[in-house]
């Protein structure tokens, strides 16, 4: 019997736009796996469930498709088909279980969203404090309200930012999606697109990971991903990165910098966005330019490049200026300086204050047999393989005269079903240089 569609249940969390702007937070380079599926409609995977988010002036609306809901619909279908009774205008045989499941998961869904967006932190009060201490922030911030820092899974955050070195946003997004397709657990298929969990440490520490990642076009980053996964398991254990949340910021940062491929900037990104270190200030060439242009900071005794000393001095300067949430303030100015946001920022979709979005916004999500066989298992953040909305269509090293970059190979042709190609590198490697991409420091990666 064909499964009958049931409108999704929408829930909401009180959250004004001054506290959260989805169109800014999900596009500024903190996370790479959310997609805007239509105007103002964002879709991703959190805690093993597919989420659709929409924002009103005072509320954050969400709808969730999870395995519990799918199992309940299967039970309802069996009872309706076996009993031979036609459902009347009132609740059907499975309605009580469905409503109960929705109520049971409603509080948990709200808790997950509050934790992910760190809604316990009052952003408006922080803005006022930063504006009082910093005239430049006071001039910039009114056009960029609601920019807050996400609280991500430490493993996903670490290995995502390992892919950002000498890279640009479109290619980072494609690389992480290919990583999940190759090594992550398949969750479900939605609108013809597969959803995969982020790979586990054990999956990334396999013997063939580096080779497969090089075939996927990761270049020299393939070695860092493989070796860092092995090092985390060896030094910290499967849950070791979560334990860093209870450590002081300098110690957590020092331990992260011992991992292969992890420098000061990547370590600070993980500390800020996954380990609850709000004082961490990720510094790259883009932030260095902001410091020199807008604050007149010529740090590092006239250094020509972003040395570890410059990184430390810039972080200390911003911590003295902005206080214990300095990393959050830096995220606002970083977002304001991105080319895509330099014009008047998009206000997003306006929804009536207390009206839930249309049920048609959430399509069907069919679980894979493997996931149905393990109902208690849950994944981390992931989403479909389709490129971000508005991203240009690109091909990997296309054209007769285009040479393949050093250390780069075509897409993996093993178990993956024709993955979308990675965006090309922007500059060819010079002979003798380290393999990989040498494009300028990207914008849009915090």
Short mmCIF file of C-alpha atoms in Angstrom, two decimals:
data_model
loop_
_atom_site.label_atom_id
_atom_site.label_comp_id
_atom_site.label_asym_id
_atom_site.label_seq_id
_atom_site.Cartn_x
_atom_site.Cartn_y
_atom_site.Cartn_z
CA UNK A 1 0.00 0.00 0.00
CA UNK A 2 1.29 3.43 -0.87
CA UNK A 3 2.26 5.47 2.14
CA UNK A 4 -0.05 8.40 2.77
CA UNK A 5 1.53 11.83 3.14
CA UNK A 6 1.00 13.53 6.46
CA UNK A 7 1.63 17.24 7.02
CA UNK A 8 4.72 17.84 9.14
CA UNK A 9 4.33 19.23 12.64
CA UNK A 10 5.86 22.68 12.98
CA UNK A 11 7.29 23.88 16.23
CA UNK A 12 8.82 27.19 17.15
CA UNK A 13 11.32 28.76 19.51
CA UNK A 14 10.88 32.37 20.63
CA UNK A 15 13.76 34.19 18.96
CA UNK A 16 13.64 37.76 17.56
CA UNK A 17 15.77 38.73 14.58
CA UNK A 18 17.93 40.89 16.82
CA UNK A 19 19.08 37.63 18.45
CA UNK A 20 19.47 35.49 15.32
CA UNK A 21 19.66 36.08 11.57
CA UNK A 22 19.71 32.77 9.72
CA UNK A 23 20.63 34.42 6.42
CA UNK A 24 23.82 35.80 7.97
CA UNK A 25 24.86 33.07 10.40
CA UNK A 26 24.42 30.12 8.02
CA UNK A 27 26.26 31.82 5.14
CA UNK A 28 29.29 33.46 6.77
CA UNK A 29 31.58 30.42 6.79
CA UNK A 30 31.01 29.01 10.27
CA UNK A 31 29.24 25.87 9.03
CA UNK A 32 29.30 24.44 5.52
CA UNK A 33 26.38 22.02 5.34
CA UNK A 34 23.22 24.13 5.48
CA UNK A 35 21.41 24.96 2.23
CA UNK A 36 18.86 27.63 1.45
CA UNK A 37 16.09 25.67 -0.30
CA UNK A 38 13.95 28.51 -1.53
CA UNK A 39 13.75 32.02 -0.16
CA UNK A 40 14.33 31.98 3.58
CA UNK A 41 13.94 28.19 3.91
CA UNK A 42 17.03 26.45 5.27
CA UNK A 43 17.58 22.71 5.37
CA UNK A 44 20.21 20.65 7.14
CA UNK A 45 20.67 17.64 9.39
CA UNK A 46 21.13 17.90 13.12
CA UNK A 47 21.29 14.96 15.53
CA UNK A 48 20.29 12.44 12.86
CA UNK A 49 17.14 14.27 11.75
CA UNK A 50 16.41 16.41 8.73
CA UNK A 51 15.47 19.95 9.75
CA UNK A 52 13.73 22.74 7.89
CA UNK A 53 14.09 26.21 9.41
CA UNK A 54 12.15 29.38 8.70
CA UNK A 55 12.36 32.67 10.52
CA UNK A 56 9.65 35.13 11.50
CA UNK A 57 10.15 38.45 13.24
CA UNK A 58 9.86 36.99 16.73
CA UNK A 59 10.06 33.22 16.24
CA UNK A 60 12.26 30.53 14.74
CA UNK A 61 10.03 27.89 13.13
CA UNK A 62 11.27 24.35 12.62
CA UNK A 63 10.00 21.06 11.22
CA UNK A 64 11.75 17.75 11.74
CA UNK A 65 11.66 14.47 9.87
CA UNK A 66 13.16 11.68 11.93
CA UNK A 67 13.18 7.93 12.15
CA UNK A 68 10.68 7.92 15.02
CA UNK A 69 8.14 9.68 12.85
CA UNK A 70 8.78 7.31 9.93
CA UNK A 71 8.27 4.25 12.13
CA UNK A 72 5.01 5.63 13.47
CA UNK A 73 3.74 6.25 9.94
CA UNK A 74 4.59 2.67 8.98
CA UNK A 75 2.67 1.35 11.98
CA UNK A 76 -0.29 3.57 11.17
CA UNK A 77 -0.28 2.38 7.56
CA UNK A 78 -0.23 -1.28 8.64
CA UNK A 79 -3.12 -0.81 11.06
CA UNK A 80 -5.21 1.11 8.54
CA UNK A 81 -4.55 -1.46 5.85
CA UNK A 82 -5.03 -4.55 8.01
CA UNK A 83 -8.12 -3.43 9.87
CA UNK A 84 -10.11 -2.58 6.76
CA UNK A 85 -11.61 0.51 8.39
CA UNK A 86 -11.74 3.83 6.61
CA UNK A 87 -10.35 6.74 8.61
CA UNK A 88 -13.07 9.18 9.56
CA UNK A 89 -12.87 12.92 10.03
CA UNK A 90 -11.39 12.50 13.53
CA UNK A 91 -7.96 11.17 14.53
CA UNK A 92 -7.00 7.86 12.93
CA UNK A 93 -5.76 4.77 14.74
CA UNK A 94 -2.15 5.98 14.81
CA UNK A 95 -2.90 9.58 15.70
CA UNK A 96 -2.40 9.17 19.44
CA UNK A 97 1.07 7.71 18.95
CA UNK A 98 1.95 10.41 16.40
CA UNK A 99 0.83 13.24 18.66
CA UNK A 100 2.57 11.64 21.62
CA UNK A 101 5.75 11.28 19.60
CA UNK A 102 5.55 14.92 18.52
CA UNK A 103 5.09 16.06 22.12
CA UNK A 104 7.93 13.88 23.35
CA UNK A 105 10.29 15.18 20.70
CA UNK A 106 9.12 18.80 20.87
CA UNK A 107 11.08 19.66 23.99
CA UNK A 108 14.12 17.81 22.74
CA UNK A 109 13.94 19.57 19.36
CA UNK A 110 13.80 22.97 21.05
CA UNK A 111 16.73 22.02 23.28
CA UNK A 112 18.82 21.00 20.26
CA UNK A 113 18.13 24.28 18.46
CA UNK A 114 18.79 26.38 21.55
CA UNK A 115 22.09 24.59 22.08
CA UNK A 116 23.18 24.76 18.43
CA UNK A 117 22.46 28.48 18.11
CA UNK A 118 23.49 29.18 21.74
CA UNK A 119 20.27 31.06 22.37
CA UNK A 120 21.00 31.21 26.09
CA UNK A 121 23.47 33.99 25.27
CA UNK A 122 21.74 37.39 25.13
CA UNK A 123 23.14 38.89 21.95
CA UNK A 124 21.52 42.33 22.17
CA UNK A 125 23.23 43.03 25.50
CA UNK A 126 26.59 41.97 24.07
CA UNK A 127 26.11 44.29 21.09
CA UNK A 128 25.49 47.20 23.44
CA UNK A 129 28.64 46.44 25.42
CA UNK A 130 30.82 46.12 22.32
CA UNK A 131 29.39 49.33 20.85
CA UNK A 132 30.17 51.23 24.04
CA UNK A 133 33.79 50.03 23.97
CA UNK A 134 34.42 50.25 20.23
CA UNK A 135 33.31 53.17 18.00
CA UNK A 136 33.98 51.17 14.83
CA UNK A 137 31.75 48.35 16.01
CA UNK A 138 29.09 50.92 16.90
CA UNK A 139 29.11 52.18 13.31
CA UNK A 140 28.99 48.74 11.67
CA UNK A 141 26.76 46.64 13.92
CA UNK A 142 23.31 48.24 13.35
CA UNK A 143 23.22 46.82 9.79
CA UNK A 144 24.19 43.33 10.98
CA UNK A 145 22.10 42.27 13.96
CA UNK A 146 21.71 38.68 15.03
CA UNK A 147 25.19 37.39 14.11
CA UNK A 148 25.98 34.74 16.70
CA UNK A 149 28.44 31.86 16.96
CA UNK A 150 27.22 28.29 16.45
CA UNK A 151 27.98 25.48 18.90
CA UNK A 152 28.99 22.64 16.60
CA UNK A 153 30.08 19.06 17.09
CA UNK A 154 33.85 19.23 17.81
CA UNK A 155 34.77 16.41 15.40
CA UNK A 156 32.81 17.89 12.51
CA UNK A 157 34.12 21.38 13.23
CA UNK A 158 37.77 20.26 13.35
CA UNK A 159 37.75 18.25 10.12
CA UNK A 160 35.66 20.83 8.29
CA UNK A 161 38.18 23.56 9.02
CA UNK A 162 41.07 21.30 8.05
CA UNK A 163 39.61 21.61 4.53
CA UNK A 164 39.67 25.42 4.56
CA UNK A 165 43.41 26.02 4.18
CA UNK A 166 44.21 27.87 0.94
CA UNK A 167 40.68 27.29 -0.24
CA UNK A 168 37.49 29.13 -1.13
CA UNK A 169 33.97 28.70 0.17
CA UNK A 170 32.36 26.92 -2.80
CA UNK A 171 35.11 24.34 -2.94
CA UNK A 172 35.18 23.82 0.84
CA UNK A 173 31.47 23.06 0.74
CA UNK A 174 31.89 20.53 -2.07
CA UNK A 175 34.85 18.86 -0.39
CA UNK A 176 33.01 18.36 2.90
CA UNK A 177 29.98 16.96 1.09
CA UNK A 178 32.17 14.47 -0.77
CA UNK A 179 33.82 13.54 2.52
CA UNK A 180 30.41 12.70 4.00
CA UNK A 181 29.30 10.75 0.94
CA UNK A 182 32.47 8.66 0.95
CA UNK A 183 32.79 7.91 4.67
CA UNK A 184 29.59 8.99 6.42
CA UNK A 185 26.58 6.84 7.26
CA UNK A 186 23.70 7.27 4.85
CA UNK A 187 20.69 8.67 6.67
CA UNK A 188 17.91 9.11 4.14
CA UNK A 189 16.97 10.47 0.75
CA UNK A 190 14.99 13.67 0.37
CA UNK A 191 13.92 15.20 -2.94
CA UNK A 192 16.12 12.69 -4.70
CA UNK A 193 19.23 13.80 -2.77
CA UNK A 194 21.01 11.58 -0.22
CA UNK A 195 21.70 12.77 3.30
CA UNK A 196 24.77 11.47 5.11
CA UNK A 197 26.05 11.85 8.63
CA UNK A 198 29.47 13.36 9.16
CA UNK A 199 32.06 10.56 9.29
CA UNK A 200 33.14 9.15 12.62
CA UNK A 201 36.72 9.36 13.81
CA UNK A 202 37.09 5.64 13.22
CA UNK A 203 35.97 6.01 9.60
CA UNK A 204 38.42 8.86 8.95
CA UNK A 205 41.29 6.96 10.56
CA UNK A 206 41.10 4.04 8.11
CA UNK A 207 44.15 2.85 6.20
CA UNK A 208 42.82 3.87 2.77
CA UNK A 209 41.38 7.26 3.72
CA UNK A 210 44.27 9.38 2.46
CA UNK A 211 44.35 7.63 -0.90
CA UNK A 212 40.60 7.93 -1.41
CA UNK A 213 40.58 11.59 -0.41
CA UNK A 214 43.33 12.36 -2.89
CA UNK A 215 41.23 10.70 -5.58
CA UNK A 216 38.37 12.97 -4.47
CA UNK A 217 40.57 16.03 -5.05
CA UNK A 218 41.61 16.88 -1.47
CA UNK A 219 45.29 17.20 -2.35
CA UNK A 220 47.65 17.65 0.61
CA UNK A 221 44.67 18.03 2.97
CA UNK A 222 44.00 14.30 2.59
CA UNK A 223 47.06 13.54 4.70
CA UNK A 224 46.02 16.00 7.40
CA UNK A 225 42.52 14.53 7.64
CA UNK A 226 43.77 10.96 7.92
CA UNK A 227 46.63 11.65 10.31
CA UNK A 228 44.60 13.99 12.53
CA UNK A 229 41.85 11.38 12.91
CA UNK A 230 44.42 8.81 13.97
CA UNK A 231 46.06 11.29 16.35
CA UNK A 232 42.76 12.24 18.01
CA UNK A 233 41.90 8.60 18.62
CA UNK A 234 45.38 7.91 19.94
CA UNK A 235 45.71 10.98 22.18
CA UNK A 236 42.14 11.70 23.30
CA UNK A 237 39.98 8.67 22.51
CA UNK A 238 36.60 8.69 20.70
CA UNK A 239 35.12 11.38 22.98
CA UNK A 240 38.34 13.24 23.65
CA UNK A 241 37.52 16.43 21.74
CA UNK A 242 34.37 16.92 23.79
CA UNK A 243 36.50 16.80 26.94
CA UNK A 244 38.37 19.89 25.73
CA UNK A 245 35.25 21.93 26.48
CA UNK A 246 36.05 21.75 30.19
CA UNK A 247 39.69 22.83 29.74
CA UNK A 248 40.93 26.44 29.84
CA UNK A 249 41.20 28.08 26.45
CA UNK A 250 45.05 28.21 26.26
CA UNK A 251 45.36 24.51 27.09
CA UNK A 252 42.65 23.42 24.64
CA UNK A 253 44.25 25.53 21.92
CA UNK A 254 47.71 24.10 22.64
CA UNK A 255 46.46 20.52 22.43
CA UNK A 256 44.67 21.16 19.14
CA UNK A 257 47.83 22.64 17.64
CA UNK A 258 49.63 19.33 18.22
CA UNK A 259 47.40 17.66 15.60
CA UNK A 260 48.69 17.34 12.01
CA UNK A 261 47.62 20.26 9.84
CA UNK A 262 46.15 22.27 12.74
CA UNK A 263 47.58 25.76 13.09
CA UNK A 264 46.61 28.67 15.29
CA UNK A 265 43.71 29.79 13.10
CA UNK A 266 42.07 26.35 12.78
CA UNK A 267 42.58 25.72 16.50
CA UNK A 268 40.88 29.01 17.36
CA UNK A 269 37.97 28.23 15.01
CA UNK A 270 37.39 24.91 16.80
CA UNK A 271 37.78 26.52 20.23
CA UNK A 272 35.26 29.25 19.38
CA UNK A 273 32.66 27.26 17.42
CA UNK A 274 32.77 23.88 19.16
CA UNK A 275 34.56 24.06 22.52
CA UNK A 276 32.77 26.97 24.26
CA UNK A 277 35.80 29.29 24.21
CA UNK A 278 34.05 32.57 23.46
CA UNK A 279 37.30 34.51 23.93
CA UNK A 280 39.01 32.70 21.02
CA UNK A 281 39.60 35.04 18.06
CA UNK A 282 40.39 33.23 14.77
CA UNK A 283 42.89 35.36 12.86
CA UNK A 284 43.64 35.02 9.16
CA UNK A 285 44.85 37.52 6.58
CA UNK A 286 41.32 38.88 6.24
CA UNK A 287 41.05 39.66 9.97
CA UNK A 288 44.58 41.05 9.90
CA UNK A 289 43.51 43.47 7.18
CA UNK A 290 40.51 44.54 9.27
CA UNK A 291 42.80 45.22 12.24
CA UNK A 292 45.21 47.35 10.18
CA UNK A 293 42.56 49.18 8.17
CA UNK A 294 39.94 49.88 10.84
CA UNK A 295 41.99 49.89 14.05
CA UNK A 296 45.43 51.05 12.90
CA UNK A 297 47.08 48.00 14.42
CA UNK A 298 50.57 47.39 13.02
CA UNK A 299 51.40 44.37 15.14
CA UNK A 300 54.28 41.95 14.98
CA UNK A 301 57.02 44.58 14.57
CA UNK A 302 56.20 45.20 10.92
CA UNK A 303 55.83 41.53 9.97
CA UNK A 304 55.05 40.91 6.31
CA UNK A 305 53.12 37.71 6.92
CA UNK A 306 50.73 36.36 9.50
CA UNK A 307 53.16 34.79 11.94
CA UNK A 308 52.23 33.06 15.20
CA UNK A 309 53.36 36.21 17.03
CA UNK A 310 51.02 38.41 14.97
CA UNK A 311 48.19 35.96 15.58
CA UNK A 312 48.74 36.08 19.34
CA UNK A 313 49.08 39.87 19.49
CA UNK A 314 45.92 40.42 17.43
CA UNK A 315 43.95 38.01 19.60
CA UNK A 316 45.15 39.74 22.77
CA UNK A 317 44.28 43.17 21.33
CA UNK A 318 40.70 42.17 20.48
CA UNK A 319 40.24 40.42 23.83
CA UNK A 320 41.26 43.60 25.65
CA UNK A 321 38.90 45.63 23.47
CA UNK A 322 35.82 43.39 23.46
CA UNK A 323 36.13 41.29 26.60
CA UNK A 324 35.30 37.61 27.26
CA UNK A 325 33.09 37.25 24.15
CA UNK A 326 35.69 38.73 21.81
CA UNK A 327 35.29 35.88 19.32
CA UNK A 328 31.61 36.71 18.92
CA UNK A 329 32.34 40.37 18.25
CA UNK A 330 34.95 39.43 15.67
CA UNK A 331 32.34 37.26 13.93
CA UNK A 332 30.10 40.32 13.49
CA UNK A 333 32.83 42.44 11.90
CA UNK A 334 34.01 39.53 9.77
CA UNK A 335 30.48 39.00 8.47
CA UNK A 336 30.04 42.73 7.80
CA UNK A 337 33.23 42.82 5.75
CA UNK A 338 32.32 39.96 3.41
CA UNK A 339 31.64 40.98 -0.18
CA UNK A 340 28.33 39.14 -0.26
CA UNK A 341 27.07 41.19 2.70
CA UNK A 342 28.56 44.61 1.97
CA UNK A 343 25.32 45.85 0.45
CA UNK A 344 22.27 46.29 2.65
CA UNK A 345 21.82 42.81 4.13
CA UNK A 346 18.85 40.77 3.04
CA UNK A 347 16.01 40.93 5.58
CA UNK A 348 15.08 37.34 4.78
CA UNK A 349 11.58 36.03 4.31
CA UNK A 350 8.91 37.85 6.25
CA UNK A 351 6.42 35.54 7.85
CA UNK A 352 3.43 36.55 9.87
CA UNK A 353 4.52 36.67 13.47
CA UNK A 354 2.48 33.78 14.84
CA UNK A 355 1.71 31.80 11.69
CA UNK A 356 3.53 28.53 11.09
CA UNK A 357 5.01 27.98 7.61
CA UNK A 358 3.16 25.93 5.05
CA UNK A 359 3.28 22.17 5.45
CA UNK A 360 4.28 21.86 1.79
CA UNK A 361 7.72 23.22 2.66
CA UNK A 362 8.87 19.82 3.96
CA UNK A 363 8.93 16.90 1.50
CA UNK A 364 9.13 13.21 2.22
CA UNK A 365 12.26 11.70 3.74
CA UNK A 366 12.76 7.96 3.23
CA UNK A 367 15.20 6.18 5.50
CA UNK A 368 17.79 3.84 4.12
CA UNK A 369 17.50 0.15 5.10
CA UNK A 370 20.71 0.41 7.13
CA UNK A 371 19.32 3.24 9.24
CA UNK A 372 15.98 1.53 9.68
CA UNK A 373 17.85 -1.50 11.01
CA UNK A 374 19.53 0.66 13.67
CA UNK A 375 16.81 2.95 15.00
CA UNK A 376 18.79 3.99 18.03
CA UNK A 377 21.73 5.34 16.05
CA UNK A 378 21.99 9.05 15.32
CA UNK A 379 24.31 11.11 13.19
CA UNK A 380 25.80 14.55 13.27
CA UNK A 381 25.28 17.49 10.97
CA UNK A 382 24.91 16.72 7.28
CA UNK A 383 22.80 17.69 4.30
CA UNK A 384 22.20 16.95 0.66
CA UNK A 385 24.91 16.95 -1.96
CA UNK A 386 23.37 19.72 -4.04
CA UNK A 387 25.50 22.89 -4.21
CA UNK A 388 24.47 25.95 -2.29
CA UNK A 389 21.72 28.07 -3.77
CA UNK A 390 23.14 30.56 -6.21
CA UNK A 391 26.58 28.90 -6.37
CA UNK A 392 28.06 28.91 -9.88
CA UNK A 393 28.17 25.64 -11.77
CA UNK A 394 31.80 24.58 -12.14
CA UNK A 395 33.76 21.63 -13.47
CA UNK A 396 36.95 20.12 -12.15
CA UNK A 397 39.90 21.28 -14.28
CA UNK A 398 37.74 21.56 -17.39
CA UNK A 399 39.03 22.74 -20.74
CA UNK A 400 41.62 21.32 -23.15
CA UNK A 401 44.42 23.60 -21.98
CA UNK A 402 43.67 23.35 -18.27
CA UNK A 403 46.29 21.26 -16.43
CA UNK A 404 45.50 19.24 -13.35
CA UNK A 405 46.92 20.82 -10.22
CA UNK A 406 49.76 19.09 -8.43
CA UNK A 407 48.58 16.19 -6.32
CA UNK A 408 44.99 16.43 -7.56
CA UNK A 409 43.02 13.64 -9.23
CA UNK A 410 39.55 13.19 -10.57
CA UNK A 411 36.49 12.23 -8.53
CA UNK A 412 36.53 8.90 -6.73
CA UNK A 413 34.89 6.24 -8.86
CA UNK A 414 34.41 3.57 -6.24
CA UNK A 415 31.24 3.40 -4.19
CA UNK A 416 30.17 6.99 -4.77
CA UNK A 417 27.41 7.45 -7.31
CA UNK A 418 28.85 10.16 -9.59
CA UNK A 419 29.50 12.91 -7.02
CA UNK A 420 29.27 16.48 -8.23
CA UNK A 421 32.75 17.74 -9.18
CA UNK A 422 34.75 20.00 -6.93
CA UNK A 423 35.18 23.62 -8.00
CA UNK A 424 38.57 24.13 -9.64
CA UNK A 425 41.62 25.57 -7.99
CA UNK A 426 42.27 29.23 -8.75
CA UNK A 427 46.01 29.02 -9.30
CA UNK A 428 48.28 26.24 -10.58
CA UNK A 429 50.91 24.88 -8.19
CA UNK A 430 54.46 25.86 -9.03
CA UNK A 431 56.87 23.03 -9.76
CA UNK A 432 58.45 21.83 -6.55
CA UNK A 433 55.79 23.39 -4.33
CA UNK A 434 53.75 21.38 -1.87
CA UNK A 435 50.84 19.60 -3.58
CA UNK A 436 47.41 21.12 -3.33
CA UNK A 437 45.78 24.44 -3.95
CA UNK A 438 47.44 27.80 -3.48
CA UNK A 439 44.52 30.14 -3.97
CA UNK A 440 44.48 33.34 -1.88
CA UNK A 441 42.94 33.28 1.58
CA UNK A 442 39.19 32.99 1.02
CA UNK A 443 36.48 35.30 2.18
CA UNK A 444 33.48 33.76 3.82
CA UNK A 445 35.41 31.41 6.11
CA UNK A 446 35.49 32.56 9.71
#
